[in-house]
Tab-separated table of C-alpha atoms and ligand atoms in Angstrom:
chain	number	residue	atom	x	y	z
A	1	MET	CA	146.019	204.061	92.638
A	2	LYS	CA	145.894	204.429	96.383
A	3	ILE	CA	143.866	202.332	98.796
A	4	ARG	CA	142.171	204.551	101.367
A	5	ILE	CA	142.104	203.211	104.932
A	6	GLY	CA	140.293	204.674	107.936
A	7	ILE	CA	141.604	204.421	111.485
A	8	LEU	CA	139.792	205.263	114.729
A	9	SER	CA	140.093	204.743	118.471
A	10	ALA	CA	136.951	203.810	120.420
A	11	GLY	CA	136.096	203.280	124.100
A	12	GLY	CA	138.342	204.373	126.977
A	13	ASP	CA	141.556	206.156	126.043
A	14	CYS	CA	144.943	204.929	127.249
A	15	ALA	CA	148.637	205.548	126.743
A	16	GLY	CA	150.104	203.919	123.627
A	17	ILE	CA	147.234	204.490	121.173
A	18	ASN	CA	149.081	207.379	119.537
A	19	SER	CA	152.158	205.250	119.119
A	20	ALA	CA	150.102	202.606	117.279
A	21	VAL	CA	148.648	205.260	114.950
A	22	HIS	CA	152.102	206.801	114.401
A	23	TRP	CA	153.648	203.489	113.352
A	24	PHE	CA	150.623	202.339	111.377
A	25	VAL	CA	150.796	205.520	109.298
A	26	ASN	CA	154.570	205.373	108.909
A	27	SER	CA	154.445	201.774	107.768
A	28	ALA	CA	151.528	202.456	105.402
A	29	LEU	CA	153.331	205.353	103.743
A	30	ASP	CA	156.787	203.777	103.639
A	31	LYS	CA	157.814	204.263	100.001
A	32	ASP	CA	160.438	201.528	100.198
A	33	LEU	CA	157.728	198.959	100.822
A	34	VAL	CA	155.575	199.926	97.825
A	35	PRO	CA	157.309	197.589	95.308
A	36	LEU	CA	157.096	194.725	97.793
A	37	ARG	CA	153.444	195.321	98.618
A	38	GLY	CA	152.367	196.341	95.145
A	39	VAL	CA	149.951	198.918	96.595
A	40	MET	CA	149.992	202.443	98.000
A	41	PHE	CA	147.897	203.674	100.896
A	42	GLU	CA	146.171	206.833	101.997
A	43	ILE	CA	145.231	207.016	105.691
A	44	ILE	CA	142.250	208.922	107.066
A	45	GLY	CA	141.964	209.376	110.843
A	46	ILE	CA	138.367	209.389	112.095
A	47	VAL	CA	137.726	211.774	114.989
A	48	ASP	CA	136.058	210.621	118.238
A	49	GLY	CA	135.702	206.954	117.436
A	50	TYR	CA	132.517	205.577	115.909
A	51	LYS	CA	130.895	208.968	116.477
A	52	GLY	CA	133.037	210.494	113.726
A	53	LEU	CA	131.837	207.920	111.193
A	54	ILE	CA	128.234	208.462	112.232
A	55	GLU	CA	128.285	212.264	112.242
A	56	VAL	CA	130.459	212.965	109.209
A	57	LYS	CA	128.806	214.312	106.076
A	58	PRO	CA	131.298	213.274	103.396
A	59	ASP	CA	129.943	215.784	100.847
A	60	LYS	CA	130.358	218.775	103.211
A	61	LYS	CA	133.799	220.339	103.531
A	62	ASP	CA	133.281	221.663	107.080
A	63	SER	CA	132.004	218.342	108.306
A	64	MET	CA	134.965	216.519	106.744
A	65	LYS	CA	137.276	218.957	108.515
A	66	ALA	CA	135.542	218.350	111.834
A	67	TRP	CA	135.387	214.549	111.707
A	68	THR	CA	138.362	213.395	109.643
A	69	ILE	CA	142.118	214.020	109.703
A	70	PRO	CA	144.317	213.143	106.716
A	71	LEU	CA	147.261	211.340	108.306
A	72	ASP	CA	150.761	211.354	106.896
A	73	ALA	CA	154.207	211.040	108.455
A	74	GLU	CA	154.355	214.757	109.203
A	75	ALA	CA	150.888	214.826	110.817
A	76	VAL	CA	151.746	212.002	113.247
A	77	ARG	CA	155.460	212.826	113.635
A	78	THR	CA	155.436	213.407	117.395
A	79	TRP	CA	152.371	211.348	118.340
A	80	ASP	CA	154.225	208.272	119.604
A	81	ARG	CA	155.388	210.002	122.780
A	82	TYR	CA	152.007	211.319	123.937
A	83	GLY	CA	149.384	209.612	126.082
A	84	GLY	CA	145.643	209.528	125.422
A	85	THR	CA	144.417	209.532	121.835
A	86	ARG	CA	145.027	212.368	119.417
A	87	LEU	CA	142.166	211.027	117.288
A	88	GLY	CA	139.747	211.438	120.187
A	89	THR	CA	137.338	208.784	121.381
A	90	THR	CA	133.790	208.183	122.623
A	91	ARG	CA	131.875	205.261	124.080
A	92	ILE	CA	129.210	205.291	121.383
A	93	ASN	CA	127.769	201.943	120.366
A	94	PRO	CA	126.681	202.022	116.694
A	95	PHE	CA	124.515	198.957	117.383
A	96	ASP	CA	122.709	200.466	120.377
A	97	PRO	CA	119.362	198.590	120.348
A	98	LYS	CA	117.559	201.881	121.080
A	99	ASN	CA	119.314	203.710	118.248
A	100	ASP	CA	121.033	201.437	115.764
A	101	VAL	CA	123.069	203.657	113.427
A	102	SER	CA	125.281	200.947	111.959
A	103	ASP	CA	123.781	201.323	108.472
A	104	LEU	CA	124.447	205.057	108.471
A	105	LEU	CA	128.007	204.402	109.625
A	106	ILE	CA	128.546	201.905	106.794
A	107	GLU	CA	127.032	204.315	104.267
A	108	ASN	CA	129.517	206.999	105.396
A	109	TYR	CA	132.390	204.503	105.315
A	110	LYS	CA	131.522	203.843	101.677
A	111	LYS	CA	130.995	207.510	100.799
A	112	LEU	CA	134.420	208.306	102.261
A	113	GLY	CA	135.864	205.786	99.811
A	114	LEU	CA	137.352	203.692	102.606
A	115	GLU	CA	138.418	200.183	101.695
A	116	ALA	CA	139.270	199.028	105.213
A	117	LEU	CA	138.855	200.267	108.764
A	118	VAL	CA	141.256	199.859	111.666
A	119	ILE	CA	139.677	199.987	115.121
A	120	LEU	CA	141.744	200.492	118.248
A	121	GLY	CA	139.390	199.166	120.888
A	122	GLY	CA	138.663	197.060	123.930
A	123	PHE	CA	136.070	194.325	124.408
A	124	ASP	CA	132.983	196.427	123.596
A	125	SER	CA	134.403	198.523	120.747
A	126	LEU	CA	135.934	195.486	119.086
A	127	GLY	CA	132.595	193.714	119.585
A	128	ALA	CA	130.984	196.471	117.500
A	129	ALA	CA	133.887	196.172	115.020
A	130	TYR	CA	133.171	192.480	114.595
A	131	ARG	CA	129.498	193.204	113.916
A	132	LEU	CA	130.543	195.760	111.278
A	133	TYR	CA	132.778	193.104	109.741
A	134	ARG	CA	129.776	190.754	109.586
A	135	LYS	CA	127.968	193.506	107.686
A	136	GLY	CA	130.741	193.707	105.087
A	137	VAL	CA	133.229	196.276	106.452
A	138	LYS	CA	136.849	195.166	106.108
A	139	ILE	CA	137.938	195.401	109.722
A	140	VAL	CA	141.306	195.044	111.433
A	141	GLY	CA	141.378	195.353	115.238
A	142	ILE	CA	144.143	196.593	117.528
A	143	PRO	CA	143.679	195.628	121.208
A	144	LYS	CA	143.913	198.533	123.619
A	145	THR	CA	142.610	198.740	127.154
A	146	ILE	CA	144.204	199.279	130.538
A	147	ASP	CA	142.071	196.350	131.765
A	148	ARG	CA	144.022	193.767	129.680
A	149	ASP	CA	140.877	191.654	129.641
A	150	LEU	CA	140.787	190.624	125.962
A	151	SER	CA	141.237	186.938	125.182
A	152	GLU	CA	143.607	185.644	122.520
A	153	THR	CA	146.281	188.230	123.205
A	154	ASP	CA	148.868	188.421	125.949
A	155	TYR	CA	148.832	192.212	125.807
A	156	THR	CA	146.549	195.184	125.239
A	157	ILE	CA	148.041	198.650	124.704
A	158	GLY	CA	147.838	200.882	127.781
A	159	TYR	CA	148.141	198.221	130.456
A	160	ASP	CA	151.796	198.766	131.297
A	161	SER	CA	151.408	202.543	131.543
A	162	ALA	CA	148.442	202.074	133.896
A	163	LEU	CA	150.450	199.637	136.037
A	164	ASN	CA	153.233	202.178	136.273
A	165	ALA	CA	150.770	204.911	137.249
A	166	ILE	CA	149.414	202.685	140.034
A	167	THR	CA	152.919	201.942	141.264
A	168	GLU	CA	153.923	205.612	141.322
A	169	ASP	CA	150.708	206.625	143.067
A	170	VAL	CA	151.106	203.974	145.749
A	171	ASP	CA	154.684	205.184	146.314
A	172	ARG	CA	153.189	208.574	147.147
A	173	ILE	CA	150.460	207.126	149.336
A	174	ARG	CA	152.987	205.053	151.296
A	175	ILE	CA	154.717	208.202	152.472
A	176	THR	CA	151.656	209.760	154.049
A	177	ALA	CA	150.349	206.359	155.226
A	178	GLY	CA	153.644	205.817	157.069
A	179	SER	CA	153.700	209.290	158.593
A	180	HIS	CA	150.232	208.840	160.098
A	181	SER	CA	150.235	205.072	160.764
A	182	ARG	CA	147.177	204.657	158.594
A	183	ILE	CA	145.569	202.008	156.451
A	184	PHE	CA	145.053	203.123	152.857
A	185	VAL	CA	142.470	201.456	150.671
A	186	VAL	CA	143.486	202.144	147.069
A	187	GLU	CA	140.862	201.458	144.417
A	188	CYS	CA	142.078	200.795	140.886
A	189	MET	CA	140.219	200.221	137.611
A	190	GLY	CA	139.958	197.036	135.570
A	191	ARG	CA	136.214	196.369	135.340
A	192	ARG	CA	135.525	192.636	135.822
A	193	ALA	CA	139.208	191.695	135.445
A	194	GLY	CA	141.577	191.831	138.414
A	195	TRP	CA	144.840	192.178	136.489
A	196	LEU	CA	145.482	195.815	137.382
A	197	ALA	CA	144.805	195.169	141.075
A	198	LEU	CA	146.818	191.958	141.163
A	199	GLU	CA	149.850	193.109	139.203
A	200	GLY	CA	149.609	196.742	140.342
A	201	GLY	CA	149.471	195.365	143.875
A	202	GLU	CA	152.495	193.147	143.204
A	203	ALA	CA	154.490	196.006	141.690
A	204	SER	CA	153.673	198.426	144.495
A	205	GLY	CA	153.975	195.863	147.289
A	206	ALA	CA	150.342	196.161	148.453
A	207	ASP	CA	149.667	194.132	151.600
A	208	VAL	CA	146.147	193.001	150.713
A	209	ILE	CA	144.880	192.596	147.151
A	210	LEU	CA	141.193	192.209	146.308
A	211	ILE	CA	140.089	191.173	142.834
A	212	PRO	CA	136.706	190.686	141.113
A	213	GLU	CA	137.415	187.021	140.453
A	214	HIS	CA	137.223	186.163	144.165
A	215	ASP	CA	134.593	187.617	146.501
A	216	PHE	CA	136.247	188.654	149.760
A	217	LEU	CA	135.187	188.628	153.408
A	218	ILE	CA	135.437	192.028	155.080
A	219	GLU	CA	136.236	190.329	158.401
A	220	ARG	CA	139.216	188.559	156.821
A	221	VAL	CA	140.547	191.848	155.423
A	222	SER	CA	140.264	193.422	158.898
A	223	GLU	CA	141.965	190.398	160.440
A	224	LEU	CA	144.892	190.543	158.001
A	225	LEU	CA	145.360	194.251	158.709
A	226	GLN	CA	145.214	193.797	162.455
A	227	THR	CA	147.751	190.980	162.293
A	228	ARG	CA	150.123	193.311	160.449
A	229	LYS	CA	149.567	196.033	163.031
A	230	LYS	CA	150.309	193.581	165.860
A	231	ALA	CA	153.494	192.562	164.059
A	232	GLY	CA	154.620	196.174	164.328
A	233	LYS	CA	153.836	197.427	160.823
A	234	ARG	CA	153.031	201.123	160.906
A	235	TYR	CA	150.742	201.104	157.903
A	236	SER	CA	149.177	198.860	155.266
A	237	ILE	CA	148.046	199.262	151.688
A	238	VAL	CA	144.905	197.483	150.477
A	239	MET	CA	144.669	197.379	146.686
A	240	ILE	CA	141.098	196.786	145.566
A	241	SER	CA	139.790	196.470	142.040
A	242	GLU	CA	136.700	198.530	141.203
A	243	GLY	CA	134.945	195.273	140.258
A	244	ALA	CA	135.759	193.416	143.498
A	245	LYS	CA	132.915	192.759	145.932
A	246	PRO	CA	132.363	191.399	149.413
A	247	ARG	CA	130.880	187.911	149.483
A	248	GLY	CA	127.097	188.021	149.198
A	249	MET	CA	127.014	191.568	147.808
A	250	GLU	CA	126.588	193.021	144.323
A	251	GLU	CA	129.245	195.133	142.562
A	252	ILE	CA	129.222	198.765	143.618
A	253	HIS	CA	128.715	201.202	140.768
A	254	GLU	CA	128.448	204.917	140.282
A	255	LYS	CA	125.098	206.661	140.090
A	256	ARG	CA	125.657	207.949	136.548
A	257	GLY	CA	124.046	204.868	134.989
A	258	ARG	CA	125.374	202.861	132.064
A	259	ASP	CA	127.569	203.483	129.034
A	260	GLY	CA	126.484	202.967	125.396
A	261	PHE	CA	127.194	199.239	125.676
A	262	GLY	CA	125.012	198.775	128.766
A	263	ASN	CA	127.860	198.521	131.298
A	264	TYR	CA	127.479	200.138	134.684
A	265	TYR	CA	130.306	202.496	135.603
A	266	LEU	CA	132.008	200.712	138.477
A	267	GLY	CA	133.464	202.631	141.412
A	268	GLY	CA	133.116	203.154	145.140
A	269	VAL	CA	133.834	199.727	146.588
A	270	GLY	CA	137.094	201.053	148.077
A	271	GLY	CA	135.209	203.721	150.021
A	272	PHE	CA	132.700	201.175	151.251
A	273	LEU	CA	135.461	198.830	152.391
A	274	ALA	CA	137.380	201.638	154.123
A	275	GLU	CA	134.286	202.480	156.197
A	276	GLU	CA	133.700	198.839	157.095
A	277	ILE	CA	137.305	198.310	158.232
A	278	GLN	CA	137.055	201.488	160.272
A	279	LYS	CA	133.905	200.140	161.959
A	280	GLN	CA	135.385	196.716	162.676
A	281	THR	CA	138.817	197.760	163.950
A	282	ASP	CA	140.656	200.463	165.858
A	283	LEU	CA	142.714	201.222	162.756
A	284	GLU	CA	142.624	204.630	161.103
A	285	VAL	CA	141.604	204.177	157.475
A	286	ARG	CA	141.706	206.411	154.406
A	287	TYR	CA	140.490	205.735	150.858
A	288	VAL	CA	141.845	206.820	147.469
A	289	ALA	CA	140.346	205.953	144.089
A	290	LEU	CA	143.001	206.255	141.393
A	291	ARG	CA	140.341	206.490	138.681
A	292	HIS	CA	141.469	208.170	135.468
A	293	LEU	CA	144.966	208.923	136.743
A	294	GLN	CA	145.634	205.379	135.538
A	295	ARG	CA	144.685	206.280	131.995
A	296	GLY	CA	146.560	209.564	131.664
A	297	GLY	CA	150.258	210.324	131.392
A	298	SER	CA	152.883	209.424	128.806
A	299	PRO	CA	153.166	205.895	127.483
A	300	THR	CA	155.883	203.740	129.024
A	301	ALA	CA	158.642	202.361	126.813
A	302	TYR	CA	156.731	199.065	126.662
A	303	ASP	CA	153.514	200.710	125.482
A	304	ARG	CA	155.390	202.699	122.855
A	305	ARG	CA	156.995	199.486	121.604
A	306	MET	CA	153.740	197.550	121.659
A	307	GLY	CA	151.961	200.422	119.912
A	308	ARG	CA	154.661	200.251	117.256
A	309	LYS	CA	154.433	196.492	116.852
A	310	PHE	CA	150.627	196.403	116.831
A	311	GLY	CA	150.446	199.372	114.436
A	312	ILE	CA	152.850	197.820	111.940
A	313	GLY	CA	151.204	194.413	112.424
A	314	ALA	CA	147.776	195.900	111.624
A	315	LEU	CA	149.082	197.352	108.376
A	316	ASP	CA	150.570	193.976	107.416
A	317	MET	CA	147.149	192.437	108.035
A	318	ILE	CA	145.601	194.898	105.596
A	319	VAL	CA	148.244	194.057	102.986
A	320	ASN	CA	147.499	190.345	103.492
A	321	GLU	CA	143.734	191.012	103.538
A	322	ASP	CA	143.403	189.377	106.962
A	323	PHE	CA	140.103	191.039	107.812
A	324	GLY	CA	137.787	190.315	110.731
A	325	ARG	CA	140.855	189.745	112.856
A	326	MET	CA	142.828	191.452	115.605
A	327	VAL	CA	146.574	191.888	115.864
A	328	SER	CA	147.799	190.029	118.932
A	329	LEU	CA	150.835	189.229	121.054
A	330	LYS	CA	151.270	185.547	121.740
A	331	HIS	CA	154.317	184.040	123.420
A	332	GLY	CA	156.353	187.144	122.611
A	333	GLN	CA	155.440	187.209	118.926
A	334	ILE	CA	153.100	189.384	116.928
A	335	THR	CA	150.376	187.419	115.191
A	336	SER	CA	146.703	187.822	114.337
A	337	VAL	CA	143.603	186.115	115.747
A	338	PRO	CA	139.948	186.042	114.662
A	339	LEU	CA	137.944	188.774	116.401
A	340	LYS	CA	135.176	186.240	116.979
A	341	LYS	CA	137.508	184.116	119.120
A	342	ALA	CA	138.973	187.095	120.992
A	343	LEU	CA	135.452	188.162	121.951
A	344	GLU	CA	134.100	184.817	123.118
A	345	LYS	CA	134.933	185.542	126.742
A	346	LEU	CA	136.803	188.032	128.913
A	347	ARG	CA	140.317	187.172	129.961
A	348	LEU	CA	140.107	187.046	133.754
A	349	VAL	CA	142.584	186.202	136.513
A	350	GLU	CA	142.859	182.443	136.983
A	351	VAL	CA	142.451	182.378	140.742
A	352	GLU	CA	143.929	178.901	141.359
A	353	LYS	CA	147.119	179.830	139.501
A	354	PHE	CA	147.715	183.396	140.593
A	355	TYR	CA	145.840	184.308	143.773
A	356	SER	CA	145.787	183.247	147.410
A	357	THR	CA	142.135	183.125	148.493
A	358	LYS	CA	143.364	182.696	152.088
A	359	ASP	CA	145.701	185.654	152.393
A	360	TYR	CA	144.291	187.890	149.650
A	361	ARG	CA	147.531	188.388	147.802
A	362	SER	CA	149.255	187.002	144.719
A	363	LEU	CA	150.734	183.511	144.752
A	364	ASP	CA	154.394	184.366	144.635
A	365	HIS	CA	156.196	181.209	145.639
A	366	ILE	CA	156.851	178.186	143.488
A	367	MET	CA	155.384	176.038	146.262
A	368	GLU	CA	152.685	177.507	148.490
B	401	F6P	O1	137.867	199.938	130.209
B	401	F6P	C1	138.768	200.883	130.687
B	401	F6P	C2	138.222	201.593	131.901
B	401	F6P	O2	139.222	202.490	132.352
B	401	F6P	C3	137.740	200.689	133.025
B	401	F6P	O3	138.797	200.165	133.795
B	401	F6P	C4	136.812	201.622	133.761
B	401	F6P	O4	135.825	200.910	134.479
B	401	F6P	C5	136.184	202.415	132.660
B	401	F6P	O5	137.070	202.347	131.560
B	401	F6P	C6	135.900	203.864	132.996
B	401	F6P	O6	135.240	204.448	131.918
B	401	F6P	P1	135.063	206.007	131.677
B	401	F6P	O7	136.386	206.569	131.236
B	401	F6P	O8	134.044	206.088	130.597
B	401	F6P	O9	134.632	206.617	132.980
């Protein structure tokens, strides 16, 4: 007898998801482990995240073909090296208060004969996963988000690839910034967490770093840039997180409203800041929002490895019946943590430890 497991990716895509699916499937179907585990598995990929489990009509062949993918070693053979998610994803919230379809989803989960469900998700998608667990679905979570804002894990798949994208993009921007003696305001993603700005800024050598965890003064940014100019620097890079805001102002978000979980789409603060610096100084300023460039591309070696470790870890959790939990990296080791705990609060930058509120940069020295 085989135990049938479903796996889906939900929320924003990122590099490394495919690696996790690849290794999850390979571990699940590893014949050598059958005697040890005492069970055999069959893995069903669900297309487009929660949407697939809502839309699928398990008794209709065409619908099954559209919303599910039988996964075996051959099907996922090359997946580990590709970015994005081959399973597809959406930002649908099955518990949307205006259209709660969680019961339908659970009905389909049962009709598909699934005995557990693996969710690759970030804060919101794993929040929905936890609610499904509370309603009786055997859930295992795998943390993935370029924001790296989930508590109870030192890593979320996709973060390292996004950091590398930021670093490469700033390398390009530096060249034109230097040619023209310009200031470049570079806006990165990260939602309410400043990790991408802080560590992307560190990696790319940004001169000013602005994070959501500390509201900045526009005048201070201008002052720091002018000081650099006076010191003979031809150009400067300002790395700003999409969630950062000037003191006394609200976050700047796009006009397209909110996602299925009620979050505004952040974006535009870099453009606003660029205009303000331009007004306050004689510096020539340009603005670039890196946006989804941070989410595309191939996974870095680290994301492939973490996808592998999280994928295999998730399968071990199923074997051990560790449901309602998320695979996690803690102090260099793979472990599992209760989803409830991981979702209690966002993991944000600890300003006192990592950030200079005076100079708007990371705290690099042992003694500052
Ligand atoms: O959560 C990942 C993330 O990339 C955020 O950093 C960003 O605010 C958001 O997703 C963008 O979402 P979308 O891809 O739906 O525009």
